[in-house]
Tab-separated table of C-alpha atoms in Angstrom:
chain	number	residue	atom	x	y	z
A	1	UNK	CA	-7.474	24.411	33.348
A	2	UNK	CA	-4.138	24.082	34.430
A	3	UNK	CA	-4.773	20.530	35.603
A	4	UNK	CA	-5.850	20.012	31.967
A	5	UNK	CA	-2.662	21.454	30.524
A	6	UNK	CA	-0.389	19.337	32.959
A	7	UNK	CA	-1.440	16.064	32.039
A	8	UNK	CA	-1.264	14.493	28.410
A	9	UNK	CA	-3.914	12.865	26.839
A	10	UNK	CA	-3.633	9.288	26.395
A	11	UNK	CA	-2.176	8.560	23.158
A	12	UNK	CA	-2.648	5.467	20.242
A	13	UNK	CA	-0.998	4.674	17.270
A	14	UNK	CA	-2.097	3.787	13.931
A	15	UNK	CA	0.162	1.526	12.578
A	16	UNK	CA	-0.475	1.054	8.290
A	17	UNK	CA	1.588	-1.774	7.079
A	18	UNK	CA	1.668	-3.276	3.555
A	19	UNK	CA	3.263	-6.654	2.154
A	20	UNK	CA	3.498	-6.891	-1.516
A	21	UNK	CA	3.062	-7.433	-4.794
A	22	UNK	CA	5.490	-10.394	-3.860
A	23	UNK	CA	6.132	-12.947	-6.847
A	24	UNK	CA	8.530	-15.381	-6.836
A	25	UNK	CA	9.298	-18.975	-8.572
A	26	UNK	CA	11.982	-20.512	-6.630
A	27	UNK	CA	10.133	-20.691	-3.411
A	28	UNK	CA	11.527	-20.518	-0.324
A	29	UNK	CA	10.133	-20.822	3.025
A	30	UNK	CA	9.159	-17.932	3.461
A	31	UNK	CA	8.064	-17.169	-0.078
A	32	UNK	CA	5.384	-19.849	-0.312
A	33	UNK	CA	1.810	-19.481	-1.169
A	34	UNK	CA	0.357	-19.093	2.137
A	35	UNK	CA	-3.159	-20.799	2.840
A	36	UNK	CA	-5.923	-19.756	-0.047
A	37	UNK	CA	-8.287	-16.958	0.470
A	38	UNK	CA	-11.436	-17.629	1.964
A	39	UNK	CA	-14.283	-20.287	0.291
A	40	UNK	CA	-16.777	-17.620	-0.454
A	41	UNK	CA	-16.591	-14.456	-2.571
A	42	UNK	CA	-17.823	-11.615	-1.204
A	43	UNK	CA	-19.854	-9.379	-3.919
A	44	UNK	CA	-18.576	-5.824	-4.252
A	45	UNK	CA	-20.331	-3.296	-2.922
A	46	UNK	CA	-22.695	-0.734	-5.736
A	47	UNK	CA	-20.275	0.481	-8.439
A	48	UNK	CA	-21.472	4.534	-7.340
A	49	UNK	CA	-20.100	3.533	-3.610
A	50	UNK	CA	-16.813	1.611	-4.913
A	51	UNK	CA	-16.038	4.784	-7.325
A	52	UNK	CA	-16.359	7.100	-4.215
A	53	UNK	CA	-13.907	4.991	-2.205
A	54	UNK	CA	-11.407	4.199	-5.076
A	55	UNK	CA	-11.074	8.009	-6.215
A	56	UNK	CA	-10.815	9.247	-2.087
A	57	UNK	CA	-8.113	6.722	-1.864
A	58	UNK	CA	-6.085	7.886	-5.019
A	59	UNK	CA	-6.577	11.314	-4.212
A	60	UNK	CA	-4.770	10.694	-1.187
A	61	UNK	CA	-2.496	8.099	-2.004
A	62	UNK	CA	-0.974	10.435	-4.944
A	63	UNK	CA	-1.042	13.581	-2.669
A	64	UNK	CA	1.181	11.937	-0.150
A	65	UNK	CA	3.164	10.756	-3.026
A	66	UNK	CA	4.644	14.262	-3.566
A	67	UNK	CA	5.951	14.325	-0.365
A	68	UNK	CA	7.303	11.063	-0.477
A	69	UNK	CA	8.914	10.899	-3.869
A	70	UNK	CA	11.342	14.113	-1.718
A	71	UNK	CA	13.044	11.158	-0.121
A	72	UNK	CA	15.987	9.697	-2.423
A	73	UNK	CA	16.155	5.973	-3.695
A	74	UNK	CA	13.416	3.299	-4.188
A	75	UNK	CA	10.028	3.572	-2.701
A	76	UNK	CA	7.011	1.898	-2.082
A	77	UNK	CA	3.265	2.736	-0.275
A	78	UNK	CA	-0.074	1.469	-0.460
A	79	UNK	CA	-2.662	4.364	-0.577
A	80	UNK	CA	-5.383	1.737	0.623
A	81	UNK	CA	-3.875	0.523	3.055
A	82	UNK	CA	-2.732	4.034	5.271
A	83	UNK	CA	-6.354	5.105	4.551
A	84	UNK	CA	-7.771	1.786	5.897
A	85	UNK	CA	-6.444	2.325	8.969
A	86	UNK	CA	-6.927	6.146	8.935
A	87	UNK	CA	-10.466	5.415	8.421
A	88	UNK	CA	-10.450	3.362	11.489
A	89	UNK	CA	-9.345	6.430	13.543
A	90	UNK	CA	-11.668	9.167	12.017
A	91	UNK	CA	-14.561	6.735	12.938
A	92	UNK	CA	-13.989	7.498	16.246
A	93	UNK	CA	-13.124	11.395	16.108
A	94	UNK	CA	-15.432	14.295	16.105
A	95	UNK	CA	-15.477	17.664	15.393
A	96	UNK	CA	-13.083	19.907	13.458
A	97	UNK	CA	-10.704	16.639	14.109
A	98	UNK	CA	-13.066	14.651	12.022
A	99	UNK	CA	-13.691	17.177	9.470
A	100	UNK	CA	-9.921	18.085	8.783
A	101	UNK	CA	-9.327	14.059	8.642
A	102	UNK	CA	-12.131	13.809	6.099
A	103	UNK	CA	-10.724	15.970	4.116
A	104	UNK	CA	-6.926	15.328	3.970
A	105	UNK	CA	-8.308	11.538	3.260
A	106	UNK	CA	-10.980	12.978	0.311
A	107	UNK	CA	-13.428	10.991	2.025
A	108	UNK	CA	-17.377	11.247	0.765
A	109	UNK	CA	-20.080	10.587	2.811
A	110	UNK	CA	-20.241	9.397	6.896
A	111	UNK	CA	-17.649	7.623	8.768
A	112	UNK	CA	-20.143	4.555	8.760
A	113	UNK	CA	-21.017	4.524	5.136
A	114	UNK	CA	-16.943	5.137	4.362
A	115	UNK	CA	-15.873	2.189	6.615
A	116	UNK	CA	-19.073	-0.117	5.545
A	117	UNK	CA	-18.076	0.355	1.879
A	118	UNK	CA	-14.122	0.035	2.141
A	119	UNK	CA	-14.329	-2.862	4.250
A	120	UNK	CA	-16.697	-4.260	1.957
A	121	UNK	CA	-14.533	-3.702	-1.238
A	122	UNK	CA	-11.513	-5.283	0.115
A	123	UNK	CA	-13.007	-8.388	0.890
A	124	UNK	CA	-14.331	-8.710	-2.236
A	125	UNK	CA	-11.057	-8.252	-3.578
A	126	UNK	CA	-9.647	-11.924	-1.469
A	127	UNK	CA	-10.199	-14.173	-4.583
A	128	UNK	CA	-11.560	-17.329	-3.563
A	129	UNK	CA	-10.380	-19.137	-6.791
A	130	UNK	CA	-6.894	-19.002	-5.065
A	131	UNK	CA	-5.438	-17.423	-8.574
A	132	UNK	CA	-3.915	-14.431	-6.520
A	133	UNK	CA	-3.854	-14.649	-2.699
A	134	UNK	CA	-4.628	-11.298	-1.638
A	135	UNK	CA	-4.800	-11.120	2.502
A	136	UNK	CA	-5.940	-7.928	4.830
A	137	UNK	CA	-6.118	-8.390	8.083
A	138	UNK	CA	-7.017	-5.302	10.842
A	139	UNK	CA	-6.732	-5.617	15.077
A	140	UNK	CA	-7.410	-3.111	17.411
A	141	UNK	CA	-5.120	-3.422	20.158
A	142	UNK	CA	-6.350	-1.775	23.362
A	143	UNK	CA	-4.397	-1.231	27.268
A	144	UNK	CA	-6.243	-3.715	28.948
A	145	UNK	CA	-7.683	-0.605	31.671
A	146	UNK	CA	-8.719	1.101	28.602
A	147	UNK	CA	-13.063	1.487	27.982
A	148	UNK	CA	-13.834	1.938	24.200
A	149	UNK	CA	-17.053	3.468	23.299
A	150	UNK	CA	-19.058	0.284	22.056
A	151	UNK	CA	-20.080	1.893	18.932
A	152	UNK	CA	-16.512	2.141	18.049
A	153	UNK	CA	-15.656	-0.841	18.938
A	154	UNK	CA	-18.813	-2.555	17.083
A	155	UNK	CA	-18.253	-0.466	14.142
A	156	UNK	CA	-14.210	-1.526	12.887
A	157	UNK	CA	-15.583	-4.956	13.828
A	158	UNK	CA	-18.375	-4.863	11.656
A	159	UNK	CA	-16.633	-2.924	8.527
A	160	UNK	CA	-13.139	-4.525	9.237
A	161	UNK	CA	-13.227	-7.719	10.481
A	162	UNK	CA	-11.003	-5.774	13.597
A	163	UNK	CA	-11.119	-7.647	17.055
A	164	UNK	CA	-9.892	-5.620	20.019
A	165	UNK	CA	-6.951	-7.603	22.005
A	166	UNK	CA	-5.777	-6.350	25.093
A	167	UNK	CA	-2.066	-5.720	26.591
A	168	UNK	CA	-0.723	-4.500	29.426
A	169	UNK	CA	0.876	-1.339	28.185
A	170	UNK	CA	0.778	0.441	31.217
A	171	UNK	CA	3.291	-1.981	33.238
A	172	UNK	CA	4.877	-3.544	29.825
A	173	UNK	CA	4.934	-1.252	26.816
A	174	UNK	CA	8.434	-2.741	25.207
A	175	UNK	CA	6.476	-6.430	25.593
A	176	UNK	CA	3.520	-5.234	24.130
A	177	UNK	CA	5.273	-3.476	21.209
A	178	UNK	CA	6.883	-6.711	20.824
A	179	UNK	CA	3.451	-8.441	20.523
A	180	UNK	CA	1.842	-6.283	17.781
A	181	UNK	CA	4.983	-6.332	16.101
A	182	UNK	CA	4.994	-10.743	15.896
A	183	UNK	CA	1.429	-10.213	15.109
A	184	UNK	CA	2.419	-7.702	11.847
A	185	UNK	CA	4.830	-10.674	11.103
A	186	UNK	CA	2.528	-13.512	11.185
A	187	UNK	CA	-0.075	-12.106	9.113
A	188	UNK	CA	2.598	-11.086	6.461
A	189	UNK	CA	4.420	-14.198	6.115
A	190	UNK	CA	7.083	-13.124	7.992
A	191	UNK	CA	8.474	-10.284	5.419
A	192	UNK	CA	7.428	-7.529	7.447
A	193	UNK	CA	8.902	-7.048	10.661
A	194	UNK	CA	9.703	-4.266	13.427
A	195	UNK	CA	7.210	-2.433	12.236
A	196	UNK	CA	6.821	-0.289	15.630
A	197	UNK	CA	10.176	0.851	16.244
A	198	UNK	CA	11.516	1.050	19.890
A	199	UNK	CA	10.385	3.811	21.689
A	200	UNK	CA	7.229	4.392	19.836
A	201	UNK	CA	5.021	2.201	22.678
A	202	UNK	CA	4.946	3.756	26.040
A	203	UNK	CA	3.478	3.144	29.193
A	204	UNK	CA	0.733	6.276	28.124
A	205	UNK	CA	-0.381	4.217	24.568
A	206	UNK	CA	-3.925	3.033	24.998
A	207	UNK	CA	-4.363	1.788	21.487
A	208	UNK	CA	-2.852	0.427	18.443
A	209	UNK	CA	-4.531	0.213	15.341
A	210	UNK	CA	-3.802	-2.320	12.695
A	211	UNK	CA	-4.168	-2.635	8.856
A	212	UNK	CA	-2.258	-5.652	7.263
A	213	UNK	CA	-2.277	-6.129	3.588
A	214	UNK	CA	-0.455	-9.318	2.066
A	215	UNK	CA	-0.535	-10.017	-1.570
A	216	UNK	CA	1.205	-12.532	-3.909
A	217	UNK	CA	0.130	-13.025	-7.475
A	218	UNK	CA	1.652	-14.918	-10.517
A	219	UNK	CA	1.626	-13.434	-13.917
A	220	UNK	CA	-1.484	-13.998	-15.998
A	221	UNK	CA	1.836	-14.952	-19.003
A	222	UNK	CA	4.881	-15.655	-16.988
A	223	UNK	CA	8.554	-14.414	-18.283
A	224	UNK	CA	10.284	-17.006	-19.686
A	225	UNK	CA	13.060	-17.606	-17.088
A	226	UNK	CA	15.938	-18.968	-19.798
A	227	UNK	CA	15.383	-15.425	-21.593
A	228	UNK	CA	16.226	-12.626	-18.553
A	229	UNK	CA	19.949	-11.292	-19.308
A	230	UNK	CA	22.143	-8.680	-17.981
A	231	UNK	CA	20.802	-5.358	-19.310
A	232	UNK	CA	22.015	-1.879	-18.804
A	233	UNK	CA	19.629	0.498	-16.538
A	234	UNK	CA	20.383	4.520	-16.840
A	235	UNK	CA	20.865	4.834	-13.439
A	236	UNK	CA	21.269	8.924	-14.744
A	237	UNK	CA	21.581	9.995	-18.222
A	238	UNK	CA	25.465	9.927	-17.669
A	239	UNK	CA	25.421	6.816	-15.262
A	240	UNK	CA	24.292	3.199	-16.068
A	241	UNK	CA	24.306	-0.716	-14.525
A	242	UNK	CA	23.922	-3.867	-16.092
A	243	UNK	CA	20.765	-5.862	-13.892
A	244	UNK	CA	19.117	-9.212	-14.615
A	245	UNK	CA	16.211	-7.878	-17.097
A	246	UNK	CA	13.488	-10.104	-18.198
A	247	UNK	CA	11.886	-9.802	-21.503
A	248	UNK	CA	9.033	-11.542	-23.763
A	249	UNK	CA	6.088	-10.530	-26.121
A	250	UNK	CA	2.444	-10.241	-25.119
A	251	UNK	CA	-0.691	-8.256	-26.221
A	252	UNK	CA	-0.997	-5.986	-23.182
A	253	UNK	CA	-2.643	-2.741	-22.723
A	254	UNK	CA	-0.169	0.332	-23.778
A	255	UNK	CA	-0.893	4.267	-24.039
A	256	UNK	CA	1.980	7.085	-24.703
A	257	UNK	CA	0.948	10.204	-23.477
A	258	UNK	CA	3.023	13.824	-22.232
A	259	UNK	CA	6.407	12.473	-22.191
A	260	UNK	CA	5.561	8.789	-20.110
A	261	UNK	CA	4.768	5.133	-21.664
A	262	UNK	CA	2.841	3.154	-19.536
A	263	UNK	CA	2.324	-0.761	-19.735
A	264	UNK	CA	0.130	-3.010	-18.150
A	265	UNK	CA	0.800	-6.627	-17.067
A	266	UNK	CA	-2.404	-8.582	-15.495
A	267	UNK	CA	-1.884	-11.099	-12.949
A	268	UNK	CA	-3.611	-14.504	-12.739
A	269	UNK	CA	-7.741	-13.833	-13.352
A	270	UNK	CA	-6.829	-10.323	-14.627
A	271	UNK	CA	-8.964	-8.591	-11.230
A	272	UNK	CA	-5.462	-7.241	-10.227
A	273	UNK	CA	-2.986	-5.531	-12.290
A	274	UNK	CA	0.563	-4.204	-12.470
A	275	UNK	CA	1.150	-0.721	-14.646
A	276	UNK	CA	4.664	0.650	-15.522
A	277	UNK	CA	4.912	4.405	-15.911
A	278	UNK	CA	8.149	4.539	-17.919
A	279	UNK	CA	9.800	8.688	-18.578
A	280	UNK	CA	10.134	9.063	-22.227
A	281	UNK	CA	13.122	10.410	-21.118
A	282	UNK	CA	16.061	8.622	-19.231
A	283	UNK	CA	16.128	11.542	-16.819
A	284	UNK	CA	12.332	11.988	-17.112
A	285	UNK	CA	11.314	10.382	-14.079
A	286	UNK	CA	11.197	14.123	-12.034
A	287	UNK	CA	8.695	15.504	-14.503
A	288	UNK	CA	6.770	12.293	-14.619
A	289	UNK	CA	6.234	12.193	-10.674
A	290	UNK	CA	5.123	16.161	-10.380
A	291	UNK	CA	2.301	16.149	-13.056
A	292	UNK	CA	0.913	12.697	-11.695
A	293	UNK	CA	-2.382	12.661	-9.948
A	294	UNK	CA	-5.410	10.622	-9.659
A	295	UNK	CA	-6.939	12.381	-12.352
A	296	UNK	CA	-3.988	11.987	-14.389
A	297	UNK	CA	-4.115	8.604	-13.916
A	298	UNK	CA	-7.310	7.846	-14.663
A	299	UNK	CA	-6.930	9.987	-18.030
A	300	UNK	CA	-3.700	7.564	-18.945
A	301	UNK	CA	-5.844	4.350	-18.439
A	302	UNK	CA	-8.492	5.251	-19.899
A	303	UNK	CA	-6.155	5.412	-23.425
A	304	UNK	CA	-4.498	2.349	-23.381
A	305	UNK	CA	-5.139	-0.050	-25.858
A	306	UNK	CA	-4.359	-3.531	-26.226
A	307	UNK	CA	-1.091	-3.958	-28.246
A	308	UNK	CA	1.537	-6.073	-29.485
A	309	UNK	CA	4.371	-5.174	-27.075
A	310	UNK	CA	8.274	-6.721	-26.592
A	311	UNK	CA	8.733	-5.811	-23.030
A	312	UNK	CA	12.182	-5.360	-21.184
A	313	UNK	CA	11.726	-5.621	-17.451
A	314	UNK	CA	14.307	-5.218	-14.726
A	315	UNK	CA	13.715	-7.796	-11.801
A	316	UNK	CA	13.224	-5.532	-8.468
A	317	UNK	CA	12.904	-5.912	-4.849
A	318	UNK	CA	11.821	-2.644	-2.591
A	319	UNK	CA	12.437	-3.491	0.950
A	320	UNK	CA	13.046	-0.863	3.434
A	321	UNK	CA	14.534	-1.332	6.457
A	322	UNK	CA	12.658	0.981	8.608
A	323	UNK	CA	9.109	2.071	8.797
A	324	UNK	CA	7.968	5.325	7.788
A	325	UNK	CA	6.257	7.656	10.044
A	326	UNK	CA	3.717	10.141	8.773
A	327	UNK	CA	2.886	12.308	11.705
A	328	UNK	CA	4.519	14.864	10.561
A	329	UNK	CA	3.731	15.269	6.663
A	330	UNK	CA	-0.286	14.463	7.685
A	331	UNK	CA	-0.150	17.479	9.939
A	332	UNK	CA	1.233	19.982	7.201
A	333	UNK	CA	-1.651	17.934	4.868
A	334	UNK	CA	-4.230	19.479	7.141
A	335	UNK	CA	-4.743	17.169	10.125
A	336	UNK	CA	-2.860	18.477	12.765
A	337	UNK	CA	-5.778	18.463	15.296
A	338	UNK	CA	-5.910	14.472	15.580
A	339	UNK	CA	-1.971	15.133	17.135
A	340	UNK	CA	-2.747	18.256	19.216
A	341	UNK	CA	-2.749	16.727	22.508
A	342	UNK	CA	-5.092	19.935	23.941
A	343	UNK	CA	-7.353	19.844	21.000
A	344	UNK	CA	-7.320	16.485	19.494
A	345	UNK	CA	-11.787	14.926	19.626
A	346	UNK	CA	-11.502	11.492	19.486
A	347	UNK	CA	-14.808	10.999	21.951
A	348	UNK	CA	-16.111	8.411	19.505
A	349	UNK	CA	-13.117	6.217	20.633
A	350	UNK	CA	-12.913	6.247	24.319
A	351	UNK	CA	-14.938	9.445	26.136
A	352	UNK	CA	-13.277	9.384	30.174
A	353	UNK	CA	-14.926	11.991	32.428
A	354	UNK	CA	-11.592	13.834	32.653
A	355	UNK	CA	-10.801	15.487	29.813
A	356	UNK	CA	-7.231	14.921	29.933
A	357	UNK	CA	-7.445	11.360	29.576
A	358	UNK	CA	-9.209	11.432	26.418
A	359	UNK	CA	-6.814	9.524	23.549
A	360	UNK	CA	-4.968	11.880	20.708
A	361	UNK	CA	-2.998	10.345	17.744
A	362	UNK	CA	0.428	10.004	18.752
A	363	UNK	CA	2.185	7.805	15.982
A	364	UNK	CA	1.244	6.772	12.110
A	365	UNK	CA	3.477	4.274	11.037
A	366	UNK	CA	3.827	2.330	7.494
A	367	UNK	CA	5.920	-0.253	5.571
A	368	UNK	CA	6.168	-1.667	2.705
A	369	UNK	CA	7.418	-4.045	0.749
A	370	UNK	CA	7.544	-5.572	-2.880
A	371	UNK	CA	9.698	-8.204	-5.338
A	372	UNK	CA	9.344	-8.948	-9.124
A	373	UNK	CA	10.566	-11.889	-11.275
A	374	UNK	CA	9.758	-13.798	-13.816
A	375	UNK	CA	6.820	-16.077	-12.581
A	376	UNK	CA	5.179	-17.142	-9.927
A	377	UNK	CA	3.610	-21.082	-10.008
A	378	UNK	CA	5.069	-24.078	-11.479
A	379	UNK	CA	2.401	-24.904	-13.655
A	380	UNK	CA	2.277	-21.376	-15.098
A	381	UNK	CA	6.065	-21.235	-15.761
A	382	UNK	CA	5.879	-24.863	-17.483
A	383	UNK	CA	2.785	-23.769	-20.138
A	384	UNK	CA	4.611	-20.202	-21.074
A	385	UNK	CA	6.844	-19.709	-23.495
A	386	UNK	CA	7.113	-16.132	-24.213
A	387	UNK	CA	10.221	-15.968	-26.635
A	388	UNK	CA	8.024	-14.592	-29.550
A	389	UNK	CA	10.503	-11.964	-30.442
A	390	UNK	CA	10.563	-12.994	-34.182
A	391	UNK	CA	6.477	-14.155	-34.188
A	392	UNK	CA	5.450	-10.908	-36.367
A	393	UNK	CA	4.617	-12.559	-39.842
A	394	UNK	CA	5.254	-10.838	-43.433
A	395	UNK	CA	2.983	-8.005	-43.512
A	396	UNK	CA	2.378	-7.563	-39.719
A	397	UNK	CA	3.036	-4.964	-37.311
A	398	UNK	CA	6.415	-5.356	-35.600
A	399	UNK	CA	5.789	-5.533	-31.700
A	400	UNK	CA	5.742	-2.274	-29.821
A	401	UNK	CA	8.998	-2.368	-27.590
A	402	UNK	CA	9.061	-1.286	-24.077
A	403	UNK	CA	12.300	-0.795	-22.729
A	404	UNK	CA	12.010	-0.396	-18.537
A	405	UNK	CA	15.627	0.533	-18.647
A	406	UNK	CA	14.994	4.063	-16.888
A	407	UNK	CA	13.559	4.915	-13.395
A	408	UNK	CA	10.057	4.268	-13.166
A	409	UNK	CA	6.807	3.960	-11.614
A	410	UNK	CA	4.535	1.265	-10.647
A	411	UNK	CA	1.323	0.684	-9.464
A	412	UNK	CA	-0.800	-2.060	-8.692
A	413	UNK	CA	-4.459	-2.137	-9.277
A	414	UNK	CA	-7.873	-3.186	-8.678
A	415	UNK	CA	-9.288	-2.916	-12.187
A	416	UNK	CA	-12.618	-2.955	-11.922
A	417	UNK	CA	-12.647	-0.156	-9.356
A	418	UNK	CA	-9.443	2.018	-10.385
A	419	UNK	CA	-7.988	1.385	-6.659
A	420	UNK	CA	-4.361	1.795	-6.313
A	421	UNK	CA	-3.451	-0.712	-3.508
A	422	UNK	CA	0.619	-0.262	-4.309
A	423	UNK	CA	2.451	3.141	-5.551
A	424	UNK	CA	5.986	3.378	-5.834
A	425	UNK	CA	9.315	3.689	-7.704
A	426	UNK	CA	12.395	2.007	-8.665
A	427	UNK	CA	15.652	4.110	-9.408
A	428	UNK	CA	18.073	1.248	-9.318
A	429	UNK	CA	16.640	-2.186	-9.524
A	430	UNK	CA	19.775	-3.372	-8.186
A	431	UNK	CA	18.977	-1.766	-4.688
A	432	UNK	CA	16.665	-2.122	-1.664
């Protein structure tokens, strides 16, 4: 026993990383389309199965929203992609370390059947028209000395499309950190980088696992760029900015409901859509945060309706400098087990004979990032005009107006499914 309490565990590190919604028009180098999603669509997986996954994934993603939405300033997180690669570790754990990861993640059914369908959904989500480009990539990266459990190993490959690379972290941590960090960068078009911070790789890690999500979609009716204008945004109800706010007309979906407006704007082949959750009042946003959930969500979808709307947009950009780390807030969620280096099951990743060499979560990093303008292709920004602001004819309902001149929230999501891939807020469009 006290050989057992002497020696640590070996530890890995789940590493969740998001890149997107990014839309831009004046492309840069590191803003262009990257190369189209792969030829063939993959079908969805049974609508029962894709429900399941979509409401764990809320439930989650909106749970660790109220402890996020403590932190001051802009945010941004992708439910789907910290469960992704939460997923990846509860297919390896057992026990009461399994159990109290299933059910801080709201997951339904088997590890297997969980991974099988996720992995399945997000594929199908990579449109192969090339209308959105929507990019997830997952890695396993294991100390090369390190023996996973072949099931594991077979499984993330299978349900993820998540090859195991080895390093050398046992003689070169700070180059291996390195490594995964360039490989984070490369799959996200270079906006995402240092997404390990210093430190966080030692010479005990034995594995890193990866979830990369890139996404870049054009407006199915781009702003018309001529029209954005300097527009005050109630930074408080006492306190206000001027900020380069687009604004056009459109039949989108709209519902007003306890004190929020929201307002939906579908990108290119309408899978994938944006939706603005804008406080009724300028100093609303507070309210609006605590009484949102998944349910609530759904409830607010499911009453918009298709509308003539004048919408006022700020342009935004949420790009945090450093990564967040969750260890903490999943542990007071429920999961502390997966970090209790005594206690922590993970047998179904790596099972040494000594006991005190079997792995325990060490690290749960995540970063996001997201930018809004007017448009996103050439071609789409040269068809639209959107300047319909006097188009309501004798007799006709005058368009609904949206102002977005107020904190808000916005999502992004699948819309056949309900998945939330992006949650966040902006409280000054002019900042980062």
């Amino acid at each position: 026993m006290r050989k057992y309490l002497m020696r640590s565990p070996y530890p890995f590190v789940v590493a969740a990383l998001l890149l997107g919604p990014h839309l831009t028009g004046a492309a840069t180098p590191a803003a262009q389309k990257p190369a189209p999603a792969p030829p063939s669509r993959v079908e969805p997986p049974p609508a029962e199965a894709v429900r399941q996954i979509a409401q764990s994934s809320n439930a989650f993603g909106f749970d660790f929203y109220q402890r996020l939405r403590q932190k001051p300033g802009n945010l941004v997180m992708s439910p789907a992609s910290i469960t992704t690669s939460l997923a990846m570790a509860w297919g390896g754990a057992r026990g009461e370390t399994a159990a109290q990861m299933q059910k801080v993640l709201h997951l339904q059914g088997t590890a297997g059947e969980v991974m099988a369908t996720s992995g399945q959904l997000v594929r199908s989500l990579q449109d192969p028209s090339g209308l959105v480009v929507f990019r997830v990539a997952n890695q396993l990266f294991g100390e090369k000395t390190f023996h996973l459990v072949p099931a594991f190993r077979d499984q993330t490959a299978a349900a993820y499309g998540a090859p195991v690379e080895l390093l050398d972290f046992k003689k070169a941590p700070e180059k291996s950190r390195v490594h995964v960090n360039q490989w984070v960068e490369d799959k996200t078009s270079h906006r995402v980088k240092d997404l390990i911070p210093p430190g966080a790789v030692s010479e005990e890690t034995r594995l890193v696992l990866v979830n990369a999500i890139y996404f870049l979609g054009d407006w199915e009716k781009p702003f018309e760029r001529n029209a954005t204008y300097q527009a005050p945004f109630f930074l408080t109800a006492t306190e206000k900015k001027d900020v380069p706010t687009m604004r056009g007309g459109d039949y989108l979906r709209l519902a007003q409901a306890d004190g929020v407006t929201a307002v939906e704007l579908p990108y290119e082949g309408r899978q994938l859509s944006m939706l603005f959750l804008v406080p009724d009042k300028v100093d609303g946003l507070a309210a609006v945060e605590s009484a949102l959930d998944a349910k609530k969500l759904d409830t607010l979808v499911s009453a918009m309706k298709r509308q003539d709307v004048w919408l006022e947009l700020p342009k935004f950009e949420v790009n945090p400098g450093d990564s967040l780390s969750l260890g903490d807030d999943l542990k007071e969620m429920g999961m502390p087990l997966a970090f209790d280096r005594q206690k922590a099951d993970f047998t179904g990743i790596a099972d040494p004979p000594d006991p005190a060499d079997r792995p325990v979560l060490a690290k749960v990093f995540h970063k996001a990032f997201v930018r809004v303008d007017e448009t996103g292709t050439e071609a789409a920004a040269a068809s639209a005009s959107l300047d319909v602001r006097g188009g309501a004819g004798a007799g006709l309902e005058p368009p609904h107006e949206v102002k977005v001149n107020r904190p808000f929230l916005f999502l992004i999501r699948d819309n056949a499914s309900g998945l939330v891939l992006f949650l966040g807020r902006v409280t000054d469009p002019s900042g980062k």
